[in-house]
Amino acid sequence: MIVKEHFVGTELAMNNAIVEEEIDFSCDPYIGLEFDTADEALQFYTSYANRAGFKVRIGQLYRSRTDGSVSSRRFVCSKEGHQLSSRTGCPAFIRVQINGSGKWVIDHFHKDHNHNLEISGENCTPTLQQKGGTVVSSLTEFTRRPRKKLLEEVNNESSCPFGIIDFKRLRKEELEGQPKTEPYVGQEFSSPNEAYQFYHAYAARMGFGVRIGQLFRSKNDGLITSRRFVCSKEGFQHPSRVGCGAYLRIKRQPSGKWTVDRLRKDHNHDLDSEKEGRAKGLHASNILNDDADNGFVNGDLFRIDNYPVPRGGRQNHIRNEWYSILLEYFQARQTEDTGFFYAVEVDNGNCMSIFWADGRSRYSCSQFGDVLVLDTSYRKTVYLVPFATFVGVNHHKQPVLLGCALVADESEESFTWLFQTWLRAMSGRQPLTVIADQDIAVQKAIAKVFPVTYHRFSLWQIKAKEQENMGLMGDGFTKDYEKCVYQSQTVDEFDATWNVLLNKYGLKDNAWLKEMYEKRASWVPLYLKGTFFAGIPMNESLDSFFGALLNAQTPLMEFIPRYERGLERRREEERKEDFNTSNFQPILQTKEAVEEQCRRLYTLAVFKVFQKELLQCFSYLGFKIFEEGGLSRYMVRRCGNDMEKHVVTFNASNLSISCSCQMFEYDGVLCRHVLRVFQILQLREVPSRYILHRWTRNAEDGVFPDIDSWSSSQELKNLMLWSLRETASKYIDAGATSIEKYKLAYEILREGGRKLCWHR
C-alpha cells in the first residue's frame, strides 16, 4: 500500500537583530546554552553547521495552549526527513525552549548525522527575499521547505460554512487594480473580502488557484474570528488535488481590522506562468452572499472544485491516510479476534470519527465498565492525531482499556456518535459514572446517551481553567479558593465560603466562577464523594493508559506498532498481578477475623487498601450518640484530634452501615470509622453487600453474582461468551507450552466435553 503524505511548511518569526557579542559562536551546542531570542539560537546553530559541514533547516514550532505564543522550536539538518530524494532522514537537531525569564535554552541536542559532512565556508542561514531583493523585515513569518503537517494547523477536507466572503468573479481590470505586492504576516485589510481579493490577485500572478479554507468562530458570541484561504490543490478530495500546504490566514482584531497572522507560500506542485488576464474566477453557482450577521451560506449545498460540501459541514482533524491504514489493520485483527469491534462515523458521505475495541476490552467492560474515563488529553497540546481512550479500573486498581477512538472534531454530534458506538460495542450496559471533559458538547452528548450516568469533569481541564483564570487574581485569592473547594465538609459550608470569596474579591459577576458554581456537583470533591468512582483520586488524573509510548504526536507509520506494544505492556502488568494474587498471601497484621476474611476475598492491591483502614481504626474512639429500635449512631473521632470525626449509622435489622466520610460509596472499600464500629459491635465478618465483586480475586472468573442487573438475555449471553473465550485463551496458552501439558489439556477438554453433552 502506498501512503501519501500531506506536506506543509514550518513557520518562524525571523528578525535581523545583531547577535550580542557575548554569544561564543565558536563553541559547539550543549544542553543548557542560553540565547536571548530564537533567532539568535538559529544563527548560532547555523554557524556551527558551517564549521561542521552541513546545512540547517527550520523545524517544528510548538505553541502555548494558554496564550498561543511560541514555546519551543527545532532547528534541523537540511537532510532531515524523506520528502525529497536528497534527504536521508538525518536525526541531527537542536531544540530551544523559552524559560520563565524569557531566555531560550537548548533542552535537546542530537549531534550525530547519518550522512557525510562537507566542510564549507558558505553561509547557509535560512533567509527569504522579496522580488526586489530586500530581506524580509523583522518579525515576518515565512515558510521553508515542506514538512509533515504541524498539529496546530490541521486543515482537513470538511470545510466550515464560509459566511461573510462575497465571491464575485474577479475581472481582469480588478486584478490589475490590486497592488502587486506579496502577502506578509502583519498585513492589514478592512474586510475578509478585501483580503480574499488581494490573495486571489497574488495567486493569479504566481500561477495557482485559490479556495476558501476553514473559518473559526468565537465560543462566546459565535462571530467569525479567523479564516483561511488555501491553494486550490489543498486536500485530496478530488483527483486534481495534491495536498498542497500553501495558505494565508487572517484574524479579526479588536479594532475591526483583519490582519494576516499565518502565511505559507511554498507549494508542492508546479506553478503556471503568470496569467493575470486568465485568472480563474468563481462561477455564479459558487457565489456566497455577504451575511455578516449570521455567517450562513445561501442554499443547502455549495461546490468547491466540483466537490459537494454540505452546508454547516464539520471539520475533520483525521488525515485521509489514517483511514485506509487503520481499516486494513482492523480487518486483519478481526480474523484473529472474533470479538474485535470497530466502527466509522459517516457524515454526508465523509468518513469522520473511528472507534475500536478488541474482545479483551469488551470482556473487561462487562466486569469493570461501571466507571468510565474518556481520556482526551491530546487536547492539552497541538496534536497530530486526535487519539482518545476509554479507560476503566480493574480489580487490581490498574487502568484497563475499554476502547479507543480517533475524534474527527469536538462537536456534540461527534461525541454523541462516539458514546453511542461505545455503548453498542459493550452490549448496551451504561456506566455508573463517567469522567470526561466539561465542554458543552461533551456534557450534552453524555446527557443524551448516558441519561442516568453521573458526569465528573476531567481534572486536567479543571486545573487548566484555574491556572488560566486565577493568574490574574493573586495568591490571596488562590489560597482562599483552594480552601473553599477542597476543605469544605458540608454543602452549607461550601456555599457560605464561596459567597464570602466572591464578596471579598469583588467577583460576583465573574463569568468563569459563575459557570463553575453552577456545575459544582461535577467537580467539587464534597459533591463527588458520595458517588462510586473506583477510588480514582479527586486531586489526581488517571495516568494515560499508553503513557509516553503513544500520544497525540505519534506519526501514522509508528502508531499501530506502538499501540500494540503499549497494550501488551499493560496486559502483561495485569497478568503479573493475577499471578501474584493467586500465588502470594499478604501478611496479617492483626488478629481481627475481618482481616482474614478480606485477605481471602480481595486482590492484593485492594486488600492493602482495606488493611490500611483496619490498622488506622485502632487510633479512633467510638461513642454511641443515638439509638432507636435497631437503628443506632456512633460518633467516631481520632484520638487526640477532636476536629477529625465522623458519624456512623448502623441498622441491626439488615446489617446495613454507613459513614459520613462516604469512603465506601466512593472507593467501594469500608473505611476505618465503620471498622471501628464493627469492633465495638463485635462483628467478626464483613457483610457480603460490602464486598464488591469487582474487587475480588474471581472478578474475571466467570462468576456473575448480579445476574438480575443485566438488561437482556442477549447481554448476559455476550458476557458468557466473552468470559469463556477469555478463559479458553489462557487455557490454550498454558496447554501449548509443552507436549506433556498439551496432552493433559486435551484430556481435560475431552472430559469437559463429555460432561457438557451429559448436561444437555
XYZ file of C-alpha atoms in Angstrom, residues 4 33 44 83 137 189 193 285 298 305 315 319 340 355 410 484 518 558 590 615 618 659-660 686 713-714 740-741 743:
29
model
C 0.581 9.676 0.545
C 23.151 27.029 26.438
C 24.398 30.091 16.410
C 10.176 14.242 1.486
C 11.567 42.704 7.545
C -7.240 44.537 5.498
C -13.456 40.316 1.055
C -23.057 28.810 -8.576
C -27.422 30.640 0.897
C -13.889 22.422 -7.478
C -14.249 19.872 10.420
C -5.912 12.891 7.899
C -12.888 -7.351 17.758
C -13.899 3.670 17.258
C -15.099 18.253 19.079
C -13.234 26.648 49.936
C -23.439 26.149 38.528
C 4.527 4.186 14.149
C -3.971 -8.072 63.404
C -4.847 -0.620 61.112
C -7.233 1.378 66.275
C -20.364 6.623 57.402
C -20.449 10.351 56.822
C -17.915 -8.000 56.779
C -30.681 -12.266 27.904
C -28.565 -11.357 24.862
C 3.030 -33.011 28.439
C 0.810 -30.022 29.197
C -1.799 -33.921 26.419
